[in-house]
mmCIF file of C-alpha atoms in Angstrom:
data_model
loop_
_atom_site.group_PDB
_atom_site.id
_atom_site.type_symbol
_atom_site.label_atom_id
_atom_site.label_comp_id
_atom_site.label_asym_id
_atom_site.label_seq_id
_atom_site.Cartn_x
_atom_site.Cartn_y
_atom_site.Cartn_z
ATOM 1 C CA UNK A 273 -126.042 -46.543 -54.980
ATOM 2 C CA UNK A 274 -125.174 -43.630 -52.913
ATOM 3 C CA UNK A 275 -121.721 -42.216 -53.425
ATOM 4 C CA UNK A 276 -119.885 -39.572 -51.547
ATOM 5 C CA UNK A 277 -117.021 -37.579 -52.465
ATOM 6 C CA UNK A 278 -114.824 -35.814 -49.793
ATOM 7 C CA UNK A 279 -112.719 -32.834 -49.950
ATOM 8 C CA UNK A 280 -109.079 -34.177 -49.765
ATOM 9 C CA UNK A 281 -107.511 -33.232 -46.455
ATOM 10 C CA UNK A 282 -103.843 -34.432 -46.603
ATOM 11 C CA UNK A 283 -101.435 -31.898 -47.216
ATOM 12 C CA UNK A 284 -101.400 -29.905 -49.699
ATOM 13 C CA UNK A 285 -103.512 -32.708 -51.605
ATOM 14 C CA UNK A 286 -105.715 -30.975 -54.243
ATOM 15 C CA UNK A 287 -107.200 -33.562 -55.954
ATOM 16 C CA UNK A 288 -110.566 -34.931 -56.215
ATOM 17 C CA UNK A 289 -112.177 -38.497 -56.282
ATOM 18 C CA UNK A 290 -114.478 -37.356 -58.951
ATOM 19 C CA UNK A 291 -114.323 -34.758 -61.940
ATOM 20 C CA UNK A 292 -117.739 -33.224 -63.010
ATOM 21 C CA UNK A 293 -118.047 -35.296 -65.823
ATOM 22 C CA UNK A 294 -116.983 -38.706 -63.391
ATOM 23 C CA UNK A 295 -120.500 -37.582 -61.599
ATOM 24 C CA UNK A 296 -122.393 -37.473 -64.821
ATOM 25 C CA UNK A 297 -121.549 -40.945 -65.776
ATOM 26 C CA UNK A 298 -122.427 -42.120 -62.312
ATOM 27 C CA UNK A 299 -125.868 -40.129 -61.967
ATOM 28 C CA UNK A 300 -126.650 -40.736 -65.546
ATOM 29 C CA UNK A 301 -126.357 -44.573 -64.792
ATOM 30 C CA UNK A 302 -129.128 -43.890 -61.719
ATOM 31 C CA UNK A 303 -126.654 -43.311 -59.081
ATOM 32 C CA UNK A 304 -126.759 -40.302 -56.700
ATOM 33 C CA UNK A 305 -123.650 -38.385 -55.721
ATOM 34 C CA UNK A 306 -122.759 -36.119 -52.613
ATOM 35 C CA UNK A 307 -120.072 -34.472 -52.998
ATOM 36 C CA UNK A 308 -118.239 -31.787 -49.949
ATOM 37 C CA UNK A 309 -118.737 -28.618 -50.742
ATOM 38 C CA UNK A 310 -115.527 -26.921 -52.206
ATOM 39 C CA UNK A 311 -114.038 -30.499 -52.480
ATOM 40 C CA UNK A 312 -112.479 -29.850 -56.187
ATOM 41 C CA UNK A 313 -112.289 -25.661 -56.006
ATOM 42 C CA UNK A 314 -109.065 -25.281 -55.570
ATOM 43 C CA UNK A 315 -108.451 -27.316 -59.370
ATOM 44 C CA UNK A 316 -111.041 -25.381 -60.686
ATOM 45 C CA UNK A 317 -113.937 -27.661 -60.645
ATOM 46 C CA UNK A 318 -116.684 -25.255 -58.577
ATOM 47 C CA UNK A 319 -119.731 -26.442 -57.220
ATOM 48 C CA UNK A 320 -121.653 -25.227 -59.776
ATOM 49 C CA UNK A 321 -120.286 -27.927 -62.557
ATOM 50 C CA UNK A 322 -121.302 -30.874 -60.298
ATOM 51 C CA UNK A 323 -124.576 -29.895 -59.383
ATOM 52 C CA UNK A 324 -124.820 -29.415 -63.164
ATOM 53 C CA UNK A 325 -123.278 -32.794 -63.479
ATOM 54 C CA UNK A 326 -126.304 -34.374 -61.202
ATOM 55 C CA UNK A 327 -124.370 -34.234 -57.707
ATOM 56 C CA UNK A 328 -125.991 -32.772 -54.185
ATOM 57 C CA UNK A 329 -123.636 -30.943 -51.947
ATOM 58 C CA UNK A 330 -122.701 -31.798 -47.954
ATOM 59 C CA UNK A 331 -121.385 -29.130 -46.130
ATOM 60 C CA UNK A 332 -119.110 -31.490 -44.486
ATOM 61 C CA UNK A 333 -116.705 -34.444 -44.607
ATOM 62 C CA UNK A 334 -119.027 -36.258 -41.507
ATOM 63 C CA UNK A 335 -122.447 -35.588 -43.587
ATOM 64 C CA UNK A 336 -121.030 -37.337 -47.022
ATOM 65 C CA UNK A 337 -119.080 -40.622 -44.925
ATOM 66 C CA UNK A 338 -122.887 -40.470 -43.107
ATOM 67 C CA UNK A 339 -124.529 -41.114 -45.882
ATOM 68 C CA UNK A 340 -122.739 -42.579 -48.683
ATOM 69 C CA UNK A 341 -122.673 -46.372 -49.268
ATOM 70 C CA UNK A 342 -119.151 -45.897 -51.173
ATOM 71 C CA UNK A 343 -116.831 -43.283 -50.318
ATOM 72 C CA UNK A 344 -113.925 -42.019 -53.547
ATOM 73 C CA UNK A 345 -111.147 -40.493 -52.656
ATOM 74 C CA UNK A 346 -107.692 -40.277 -53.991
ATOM 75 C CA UNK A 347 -105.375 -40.143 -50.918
ATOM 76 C CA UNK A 348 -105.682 -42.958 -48.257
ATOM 77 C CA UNK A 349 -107.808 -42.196 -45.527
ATOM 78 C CA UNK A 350 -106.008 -39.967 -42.996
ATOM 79 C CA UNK A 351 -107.343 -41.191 -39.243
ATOM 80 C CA UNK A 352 -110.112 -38.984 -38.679
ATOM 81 C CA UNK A 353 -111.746 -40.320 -41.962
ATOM 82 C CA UNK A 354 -110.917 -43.579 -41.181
ATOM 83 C CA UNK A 355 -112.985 -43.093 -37.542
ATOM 84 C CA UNK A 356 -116.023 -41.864 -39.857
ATOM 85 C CA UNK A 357 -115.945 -45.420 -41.744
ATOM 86 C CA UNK A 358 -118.485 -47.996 -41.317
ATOM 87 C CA UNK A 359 -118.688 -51.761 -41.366
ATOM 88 C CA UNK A 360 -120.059 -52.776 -45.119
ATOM 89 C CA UNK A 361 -119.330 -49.098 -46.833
ATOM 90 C CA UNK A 362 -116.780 -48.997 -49.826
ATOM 91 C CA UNK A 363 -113.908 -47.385 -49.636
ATOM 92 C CA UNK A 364 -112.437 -46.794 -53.280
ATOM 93 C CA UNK A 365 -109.260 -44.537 -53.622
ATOM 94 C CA UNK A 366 -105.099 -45.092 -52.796
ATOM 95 C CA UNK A 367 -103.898 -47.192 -49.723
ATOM 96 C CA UNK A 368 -100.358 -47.942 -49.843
ATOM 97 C CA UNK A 369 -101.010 -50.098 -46.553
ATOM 98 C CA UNK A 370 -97.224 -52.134 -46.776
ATOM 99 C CA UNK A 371 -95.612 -49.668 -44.859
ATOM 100 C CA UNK A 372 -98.412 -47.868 -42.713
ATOM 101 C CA UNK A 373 -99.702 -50.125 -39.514
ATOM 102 C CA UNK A 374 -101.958 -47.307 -38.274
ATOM 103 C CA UNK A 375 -104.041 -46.799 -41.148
ATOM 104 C CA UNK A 376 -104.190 -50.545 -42.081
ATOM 105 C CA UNK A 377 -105.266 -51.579 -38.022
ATOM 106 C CA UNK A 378 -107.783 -48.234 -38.180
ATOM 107 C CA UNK A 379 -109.292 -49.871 -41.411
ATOM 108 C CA UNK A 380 -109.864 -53.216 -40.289
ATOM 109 C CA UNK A 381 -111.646 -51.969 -36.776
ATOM 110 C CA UNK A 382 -113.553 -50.035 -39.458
ATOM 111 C CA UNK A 383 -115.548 -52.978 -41.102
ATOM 112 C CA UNK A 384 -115.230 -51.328 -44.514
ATOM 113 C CA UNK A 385 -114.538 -52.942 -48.088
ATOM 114 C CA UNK A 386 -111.461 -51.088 -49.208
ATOM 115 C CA UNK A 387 -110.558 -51.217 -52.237
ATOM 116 C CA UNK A 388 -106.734 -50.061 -53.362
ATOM 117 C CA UNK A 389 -106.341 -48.441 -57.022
ATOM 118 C CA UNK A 390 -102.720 -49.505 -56.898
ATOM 119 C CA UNK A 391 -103.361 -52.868 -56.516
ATOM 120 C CA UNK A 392 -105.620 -53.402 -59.317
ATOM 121 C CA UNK A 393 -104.483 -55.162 -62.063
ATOM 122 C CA UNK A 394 -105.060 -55.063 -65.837
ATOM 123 C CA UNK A 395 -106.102 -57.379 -68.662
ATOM 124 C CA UNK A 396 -102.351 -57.256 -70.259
ATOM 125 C CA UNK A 397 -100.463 -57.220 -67.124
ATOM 126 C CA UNK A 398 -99.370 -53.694 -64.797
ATOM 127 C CA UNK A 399 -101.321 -51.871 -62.710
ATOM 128 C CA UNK A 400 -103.602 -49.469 -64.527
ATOM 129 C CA UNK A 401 -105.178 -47.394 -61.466
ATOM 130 C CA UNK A 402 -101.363 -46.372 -60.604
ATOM 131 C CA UNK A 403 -100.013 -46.015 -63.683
ATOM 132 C CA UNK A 404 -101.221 -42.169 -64.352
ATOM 133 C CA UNK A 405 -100.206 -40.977 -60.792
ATOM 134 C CA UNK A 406 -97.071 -42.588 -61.827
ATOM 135 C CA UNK A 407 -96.293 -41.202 -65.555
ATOM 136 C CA UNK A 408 -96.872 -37.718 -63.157
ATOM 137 C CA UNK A 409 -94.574 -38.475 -60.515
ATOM 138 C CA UNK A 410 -91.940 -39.859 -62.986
ATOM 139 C CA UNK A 411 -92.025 -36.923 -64.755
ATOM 140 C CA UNK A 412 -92.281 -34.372 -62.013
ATOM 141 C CA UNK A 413 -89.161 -36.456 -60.666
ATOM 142 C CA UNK A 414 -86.760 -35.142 -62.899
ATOM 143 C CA UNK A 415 -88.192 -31.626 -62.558
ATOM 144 C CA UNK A 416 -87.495 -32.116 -58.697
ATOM 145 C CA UNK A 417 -84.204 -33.590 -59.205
ATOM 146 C CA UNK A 418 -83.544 -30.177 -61.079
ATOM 147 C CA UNK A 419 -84.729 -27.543 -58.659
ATOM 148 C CA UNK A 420 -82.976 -29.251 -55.960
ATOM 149 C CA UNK A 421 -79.863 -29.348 -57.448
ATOM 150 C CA UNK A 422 -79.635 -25.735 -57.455
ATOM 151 C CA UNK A 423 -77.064 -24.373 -55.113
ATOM 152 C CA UNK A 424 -79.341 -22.228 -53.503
ATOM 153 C CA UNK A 425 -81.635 -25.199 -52.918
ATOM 154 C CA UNK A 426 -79.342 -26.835 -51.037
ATOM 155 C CA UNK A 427 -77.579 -29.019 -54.374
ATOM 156 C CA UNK A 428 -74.262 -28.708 -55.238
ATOM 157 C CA UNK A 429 -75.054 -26.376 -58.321
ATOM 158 C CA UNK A 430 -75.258 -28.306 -61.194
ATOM 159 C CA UNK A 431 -77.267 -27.468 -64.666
ATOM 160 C CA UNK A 432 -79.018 -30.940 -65.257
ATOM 161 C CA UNK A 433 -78.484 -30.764 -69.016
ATOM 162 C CA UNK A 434 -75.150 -28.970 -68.791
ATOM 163 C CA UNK A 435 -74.008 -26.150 -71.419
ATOM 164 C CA UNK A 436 -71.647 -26.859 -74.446
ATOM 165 C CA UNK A 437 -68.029 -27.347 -73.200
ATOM 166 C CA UNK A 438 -69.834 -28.508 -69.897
ATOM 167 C CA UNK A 439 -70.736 -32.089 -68.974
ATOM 168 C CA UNK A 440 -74.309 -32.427 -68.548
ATOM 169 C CA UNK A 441 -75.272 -34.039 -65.255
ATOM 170 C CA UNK A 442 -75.715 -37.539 -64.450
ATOM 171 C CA UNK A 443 -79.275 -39.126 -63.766
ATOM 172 C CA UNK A 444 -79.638 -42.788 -62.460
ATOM 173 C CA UNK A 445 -83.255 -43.947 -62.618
ATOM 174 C CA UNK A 446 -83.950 -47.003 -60.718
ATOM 175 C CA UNK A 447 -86.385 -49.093 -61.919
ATOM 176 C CA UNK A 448 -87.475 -49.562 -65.700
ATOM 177 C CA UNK A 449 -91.122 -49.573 -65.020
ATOM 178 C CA UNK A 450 -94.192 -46.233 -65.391
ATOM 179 C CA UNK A 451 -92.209 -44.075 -63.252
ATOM 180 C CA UNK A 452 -88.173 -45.178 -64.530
ATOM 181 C CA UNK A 453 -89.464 -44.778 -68.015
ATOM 182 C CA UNK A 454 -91.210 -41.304 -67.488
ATOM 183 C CA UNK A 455 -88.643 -40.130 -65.740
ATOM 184 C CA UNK A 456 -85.917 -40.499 -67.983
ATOM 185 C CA UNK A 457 -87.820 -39.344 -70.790
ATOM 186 C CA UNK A 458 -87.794 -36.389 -69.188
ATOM 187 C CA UNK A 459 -84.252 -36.526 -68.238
ATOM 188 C CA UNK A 460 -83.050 -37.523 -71.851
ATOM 189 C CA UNK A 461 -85.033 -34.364 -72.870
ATOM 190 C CA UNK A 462 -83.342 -32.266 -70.778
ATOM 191 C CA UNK A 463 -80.205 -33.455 -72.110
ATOM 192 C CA UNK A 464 -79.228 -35.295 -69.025
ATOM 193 C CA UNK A 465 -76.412 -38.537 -69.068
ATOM 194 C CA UNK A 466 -78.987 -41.074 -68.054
ATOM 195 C CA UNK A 467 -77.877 -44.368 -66.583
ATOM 196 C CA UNK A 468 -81.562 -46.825 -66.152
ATOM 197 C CA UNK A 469 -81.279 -49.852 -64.166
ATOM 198 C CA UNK A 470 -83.635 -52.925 -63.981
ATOM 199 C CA UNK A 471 -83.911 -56.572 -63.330
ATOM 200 C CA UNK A 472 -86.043 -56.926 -66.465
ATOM 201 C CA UNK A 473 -84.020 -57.552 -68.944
ATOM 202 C CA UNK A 474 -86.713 -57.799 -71.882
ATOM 203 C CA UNK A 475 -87.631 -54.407 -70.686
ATOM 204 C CA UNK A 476 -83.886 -52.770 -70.379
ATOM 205 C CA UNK A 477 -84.292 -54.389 -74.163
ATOM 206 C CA UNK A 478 -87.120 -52.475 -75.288
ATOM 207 C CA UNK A 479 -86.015 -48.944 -73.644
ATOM 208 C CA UNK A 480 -82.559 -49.573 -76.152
ATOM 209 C CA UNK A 481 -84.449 -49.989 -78.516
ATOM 210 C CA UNK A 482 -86.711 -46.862 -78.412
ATOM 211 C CA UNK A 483 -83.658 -44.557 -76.686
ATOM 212 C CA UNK A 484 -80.546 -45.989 -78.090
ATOM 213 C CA UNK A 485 -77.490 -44.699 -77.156
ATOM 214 C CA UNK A 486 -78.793 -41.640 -75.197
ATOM 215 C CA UNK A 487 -79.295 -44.071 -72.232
ATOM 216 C CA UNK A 488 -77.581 -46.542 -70.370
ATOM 217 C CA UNK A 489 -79.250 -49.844 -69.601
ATOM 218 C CA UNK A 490 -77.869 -51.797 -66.787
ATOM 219 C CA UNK A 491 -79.018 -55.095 -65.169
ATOM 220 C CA UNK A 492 -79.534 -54.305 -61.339
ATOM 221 C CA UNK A 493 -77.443 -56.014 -58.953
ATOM 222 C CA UNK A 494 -76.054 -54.900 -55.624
ATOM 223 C CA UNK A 495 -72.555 -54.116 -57.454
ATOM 224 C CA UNK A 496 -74.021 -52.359 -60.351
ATOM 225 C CA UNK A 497 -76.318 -50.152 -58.229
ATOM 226 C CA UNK A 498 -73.587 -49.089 -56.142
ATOM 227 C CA UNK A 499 -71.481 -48.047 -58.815
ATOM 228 C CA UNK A 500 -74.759 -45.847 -60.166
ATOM 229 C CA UNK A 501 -74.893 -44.631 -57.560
ATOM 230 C CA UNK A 502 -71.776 -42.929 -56.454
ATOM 231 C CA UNK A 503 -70.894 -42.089 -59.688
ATOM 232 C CA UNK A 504 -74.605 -39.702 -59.913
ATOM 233 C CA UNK A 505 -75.760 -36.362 -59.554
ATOM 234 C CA UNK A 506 -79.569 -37.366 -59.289
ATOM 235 C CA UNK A 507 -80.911 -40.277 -58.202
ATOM 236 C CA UNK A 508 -84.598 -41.191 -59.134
ATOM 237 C CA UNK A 509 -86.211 -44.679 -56.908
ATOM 238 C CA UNK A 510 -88.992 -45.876 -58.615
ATOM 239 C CA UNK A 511 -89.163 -49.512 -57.938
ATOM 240 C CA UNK A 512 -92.392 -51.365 -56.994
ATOM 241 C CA UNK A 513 -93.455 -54.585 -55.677
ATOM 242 C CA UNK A 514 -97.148 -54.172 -56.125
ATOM 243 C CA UNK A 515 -99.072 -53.919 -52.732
ATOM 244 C CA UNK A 516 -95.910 -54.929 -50.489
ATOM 245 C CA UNK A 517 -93.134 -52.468 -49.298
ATOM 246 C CA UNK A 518 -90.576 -51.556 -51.740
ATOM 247 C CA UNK A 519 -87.174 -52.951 -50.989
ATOM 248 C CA UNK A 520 -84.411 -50.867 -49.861
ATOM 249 C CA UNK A 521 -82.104 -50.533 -52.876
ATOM 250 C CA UNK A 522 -79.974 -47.979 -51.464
ATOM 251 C CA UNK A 523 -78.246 -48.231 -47.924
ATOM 252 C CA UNK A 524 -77.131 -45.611 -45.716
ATOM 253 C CA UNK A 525 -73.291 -45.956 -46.445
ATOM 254 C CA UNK A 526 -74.109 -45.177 -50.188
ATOM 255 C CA UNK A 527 -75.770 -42.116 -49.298
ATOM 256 C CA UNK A 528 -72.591 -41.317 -46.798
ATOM 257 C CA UNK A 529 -70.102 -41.839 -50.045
ATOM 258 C CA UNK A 530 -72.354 -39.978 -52.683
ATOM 259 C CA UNK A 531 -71.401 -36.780 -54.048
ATOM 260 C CA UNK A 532 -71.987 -33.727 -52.022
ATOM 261 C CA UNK A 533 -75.297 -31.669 -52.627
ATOM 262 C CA UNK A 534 -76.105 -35.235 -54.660
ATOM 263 C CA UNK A 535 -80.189 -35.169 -54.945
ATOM 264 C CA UNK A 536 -81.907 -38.468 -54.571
ATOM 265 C CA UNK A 537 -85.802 -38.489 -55.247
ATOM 266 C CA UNK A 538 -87.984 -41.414 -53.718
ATOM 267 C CA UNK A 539 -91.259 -41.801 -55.799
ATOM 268 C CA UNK A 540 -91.489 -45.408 -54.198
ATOM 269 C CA UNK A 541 -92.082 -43.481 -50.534
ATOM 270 C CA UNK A 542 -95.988 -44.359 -50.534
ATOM 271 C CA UNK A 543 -94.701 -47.844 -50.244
ATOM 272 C CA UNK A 544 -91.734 -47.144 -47.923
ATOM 273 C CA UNK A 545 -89.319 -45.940 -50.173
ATOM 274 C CA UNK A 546 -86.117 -47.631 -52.040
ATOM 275 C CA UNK A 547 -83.458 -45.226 -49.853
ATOM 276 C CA UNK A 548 -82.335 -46.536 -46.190
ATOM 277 C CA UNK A 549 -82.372 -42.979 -45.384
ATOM 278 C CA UNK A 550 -85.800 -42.005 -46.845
ATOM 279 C CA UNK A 551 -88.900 -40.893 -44.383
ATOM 280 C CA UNK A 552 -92.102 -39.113 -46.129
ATOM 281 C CA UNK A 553 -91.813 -35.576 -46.177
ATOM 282 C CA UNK A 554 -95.139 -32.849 -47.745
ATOM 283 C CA UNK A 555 -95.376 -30.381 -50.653
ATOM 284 C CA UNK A 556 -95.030 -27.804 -47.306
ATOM 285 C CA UNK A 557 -91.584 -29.218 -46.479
ATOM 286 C CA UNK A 558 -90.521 -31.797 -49.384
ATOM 287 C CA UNK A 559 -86.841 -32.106 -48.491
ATOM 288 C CA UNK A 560 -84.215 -33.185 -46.050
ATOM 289 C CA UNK A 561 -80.233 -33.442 -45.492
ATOM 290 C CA UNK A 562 -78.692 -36.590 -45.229
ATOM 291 C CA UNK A 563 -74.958 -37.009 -44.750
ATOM 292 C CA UNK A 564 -74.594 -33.936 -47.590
ATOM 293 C CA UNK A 565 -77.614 -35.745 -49.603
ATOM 294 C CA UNK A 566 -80.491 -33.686 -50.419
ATOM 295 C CA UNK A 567 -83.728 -36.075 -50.327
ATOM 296 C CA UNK A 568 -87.340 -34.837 -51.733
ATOM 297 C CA UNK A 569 -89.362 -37.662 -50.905
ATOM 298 C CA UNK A 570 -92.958 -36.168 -50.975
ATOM 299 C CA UNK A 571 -95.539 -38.803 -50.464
ATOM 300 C CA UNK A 572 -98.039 -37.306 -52.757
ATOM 301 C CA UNK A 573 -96.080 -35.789 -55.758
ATOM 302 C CA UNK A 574 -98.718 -35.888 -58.329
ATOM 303 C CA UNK A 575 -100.621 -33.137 -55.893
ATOM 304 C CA UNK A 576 -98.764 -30.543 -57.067
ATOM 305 C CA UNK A 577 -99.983 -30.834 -60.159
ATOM 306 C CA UNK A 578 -103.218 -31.312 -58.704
ATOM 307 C CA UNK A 579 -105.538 -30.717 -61.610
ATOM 308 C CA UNK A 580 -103.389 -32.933 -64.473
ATOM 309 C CA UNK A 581 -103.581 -35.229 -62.125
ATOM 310 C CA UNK A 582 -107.243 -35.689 -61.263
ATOM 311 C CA UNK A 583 -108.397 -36.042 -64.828
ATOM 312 C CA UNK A 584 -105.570 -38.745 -65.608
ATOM 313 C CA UNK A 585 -106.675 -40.596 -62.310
ATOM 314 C CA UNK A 586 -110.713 -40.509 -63.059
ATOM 315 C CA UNK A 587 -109.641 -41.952 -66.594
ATOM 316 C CA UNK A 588 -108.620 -45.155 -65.277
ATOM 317 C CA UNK A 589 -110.826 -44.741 -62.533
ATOM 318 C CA UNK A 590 -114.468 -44.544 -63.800
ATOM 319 C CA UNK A 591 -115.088 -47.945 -64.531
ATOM 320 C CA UNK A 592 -114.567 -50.001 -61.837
ATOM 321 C CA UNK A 593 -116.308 -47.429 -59.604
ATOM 322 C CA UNK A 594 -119.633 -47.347 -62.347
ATOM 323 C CA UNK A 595 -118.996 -51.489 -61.475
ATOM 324 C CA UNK A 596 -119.419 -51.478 -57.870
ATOM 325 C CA UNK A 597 -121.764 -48.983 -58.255
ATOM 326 C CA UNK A 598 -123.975 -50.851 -60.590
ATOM 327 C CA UNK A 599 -123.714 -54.295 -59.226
ATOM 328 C CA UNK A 600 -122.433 -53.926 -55.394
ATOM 329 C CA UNK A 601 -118.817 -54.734 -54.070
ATOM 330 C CA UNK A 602 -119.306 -58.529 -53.862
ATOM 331 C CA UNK A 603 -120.821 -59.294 -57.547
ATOM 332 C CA UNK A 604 -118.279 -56.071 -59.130
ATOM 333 C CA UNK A 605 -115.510 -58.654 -57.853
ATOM 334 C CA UNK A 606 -116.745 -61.952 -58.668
ATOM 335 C CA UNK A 607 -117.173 -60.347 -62.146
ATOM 336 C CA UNK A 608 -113.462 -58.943 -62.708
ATOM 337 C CA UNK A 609 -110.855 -60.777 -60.963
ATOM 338 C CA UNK A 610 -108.461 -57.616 -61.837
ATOM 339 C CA UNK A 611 -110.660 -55.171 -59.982
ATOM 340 C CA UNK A 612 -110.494 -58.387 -57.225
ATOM 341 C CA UNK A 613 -107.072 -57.782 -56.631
ATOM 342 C CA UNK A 614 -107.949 -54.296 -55.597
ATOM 343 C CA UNK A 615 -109.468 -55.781 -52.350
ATOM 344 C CA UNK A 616 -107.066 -55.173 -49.164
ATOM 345 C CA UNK A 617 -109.602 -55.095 -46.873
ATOM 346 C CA UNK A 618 -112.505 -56.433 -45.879
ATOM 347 C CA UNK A 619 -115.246 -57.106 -42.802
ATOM 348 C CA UNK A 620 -112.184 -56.522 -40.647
ATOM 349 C CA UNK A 621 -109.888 -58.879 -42.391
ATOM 350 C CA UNK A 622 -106.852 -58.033 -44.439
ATOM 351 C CA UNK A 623 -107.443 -59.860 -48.272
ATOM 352 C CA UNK A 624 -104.189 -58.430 -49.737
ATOM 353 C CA UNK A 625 -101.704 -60.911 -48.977
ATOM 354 C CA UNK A 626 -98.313 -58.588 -48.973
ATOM 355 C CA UNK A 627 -100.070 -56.716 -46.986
ATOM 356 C CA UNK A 628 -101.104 -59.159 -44.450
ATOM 357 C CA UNK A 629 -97.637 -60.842 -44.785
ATOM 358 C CA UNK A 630 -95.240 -57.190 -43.974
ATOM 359 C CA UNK A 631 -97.550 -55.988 -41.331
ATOM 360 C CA UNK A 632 -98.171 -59.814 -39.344
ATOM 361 C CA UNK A 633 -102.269 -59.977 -40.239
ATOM 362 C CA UNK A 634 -103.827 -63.259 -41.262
ATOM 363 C CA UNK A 635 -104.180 -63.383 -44.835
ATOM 364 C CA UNK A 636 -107.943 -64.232 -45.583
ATOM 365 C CA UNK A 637 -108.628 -64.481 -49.700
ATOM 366 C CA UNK A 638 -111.041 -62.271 -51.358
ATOM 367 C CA UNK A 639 -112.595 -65.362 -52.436
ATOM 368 C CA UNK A 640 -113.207 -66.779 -49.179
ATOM 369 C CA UNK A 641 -115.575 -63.281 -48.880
ATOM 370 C CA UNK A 642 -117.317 -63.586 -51.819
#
């Protein structure tokens, strides 16, 4: 098979579909690979590793869609790539289609088979493809959190871990999954008060058990999340209903009775985010004000750490593309029903069915295609 890898053009998005050594395993299994020209530079992965690694180079973004028969990426498609789509091609990369009707309707006029890493599921449960983007952006949550509350960032001046004699600052991670638990080992670390709150109790069980009492595990309810909330000084949202849009945990008149220069951090904005008051924002302009609130709700986070990032992603990454690859979208998916569940769309049909449920499509199975 053909496979082309673009140059990421969302902003401030540094990352790259494949690493060097991603290419090797493909061309060293008979594929070819195209890769844009400059498409991992900026990471430090020069053109001279991949055409070492058995890749070709395209000047452009149109020549490698033109000829590739599956396209990786990490980012969705922005809409100029998806106009450069074809009916039958793969497209293998992030979607987060829940809460964005333009790219989802621009996909299905497409034709393409697009496959979502975030909806692919694992042998023992979770969602493998997203869980590396999302031990980086529950880390780099807290480091956010941090910076922003910095007076001079617009925070109301507080020292997240706090000095002896002063009360260290209060962190209220919502959601006990990838991102809740990377973010408050982080926050623990930095000597933050750190409140975690979940509907899982088995899993608010297991974080005791590892953290004791240098967390606080509370079941999530309306009540208790209210309470969190007012009571913090950073807020991290990193709840997840795979493939759908993440619910809105926190209402407006919460954010109106928070604490002044408050920060609240919204790792579940690819799918909408978990704050009434949230709207995407870019690593060129992550935050905004909100009734005294400062909000960094970047819709990329792990881009800033662009080249960290990249390697963790083609780790859980490699296989399933050296699958469709190797045996072609339809038999890849009869094969693994986990890489199966990736399938959102497909021959202009949506196959994902929260997807096709929050945005008023006809759910058609991935079966029913194969």
């Amino acid at each position: 098979m053909r496979i082309g890898v673009p140059k990421e053009i969302k902003n401030h998005e540094y990352r790259v579909g494949l690493t060097p050594a991603s290419v090797r395993e493909l061309t060293g299994s008979g594929h070819q690979v195209l890769v844009q020209a400059g498409a991992g530079a900026a990471i430090g992965l020069d053109d001279a590793q991949y055409l070492a690694a058995g890749a070709t180079l395209a000047q452009d973004a149109a020549e490698v869609f033109a000829q590739a028969e599956m396209i990786v990426k990490v980012k969705e498609p922005q809409p100029s790539e998806c106009a450069l789509l074809r009916p039958g091609q793969i497209l293998y990369t992030y979607l987060h289609l829940a809460p964005d009707p333009a790219q989802t309707a621009a996909l299905v006029r497409s034709g393409a088979i697009c496959i979502a890493y975030e909806t692919i599921t694992g042998p023992g449960g979770g969602l493998p493809l997203l869980a590396p983007m999302s031990e980086v952006a529950g880390r780099m949550a807290i480091q956010a959190g941090a910076v922003y509350l910095e007076k001079s960032k617009g925070g109301m001046g507080v020292l997240l871990g706090g000095v002896p004699g002063v009360p260290a600052a209060h962190v209220v991670v919502l959601g006990a999954g990838v991102v809740g638990t990377n973010a408050l080992q982080m926050a623990v670390g930095l000597g933050a008060r750190v409140t975690v709150l979940d509907k899982n109790v088995d899993r608010l069980r297991q974080l005791d058990l590892v953290f004791g009492n240098r967390i606080h595990t509370v079941f999530s309810t309306a009540h208790s999340v209210e309470a969190a909330v007012l009571d913090a000084d950073l807020v991290v949202g990193g709840v997840l209903i795979p493939g759908a849009a993440a619910p809105k945990l926190v209402t407006r008149d919460m954010i109106a009775r928070m604490k002044p220069g408050a920060v609240v951090v919204d790792v579940a904005i690819d799918q909408g985010g978990c704050f009434e008051t949230s709207r995407p924002t870019t690593h060129a302009d992550p935050v905004f004000v909100v009734d005294g609130v400062v909000h960094y709700c970047v819709a990329n986070m792990p881009g800033a750490v662009a080249r960290t990032s990249t390697f963790a992603l083609n780790n859980a990454t490699i296989t399933h593309a050296l699958a469709l690859a190797g045996k072609g979208w339809k038999q890849a998916l009869r094969d693994n029903i986990h890489l199966r569940n990736g399938l959102n769309v497909a021959e202009g049909q949506v196959t994902f069915e929260a997807v096709a449920r929050d945005l008023g499509y006809a759910y058609v199975s991935a079966e029913s295609l194969l």
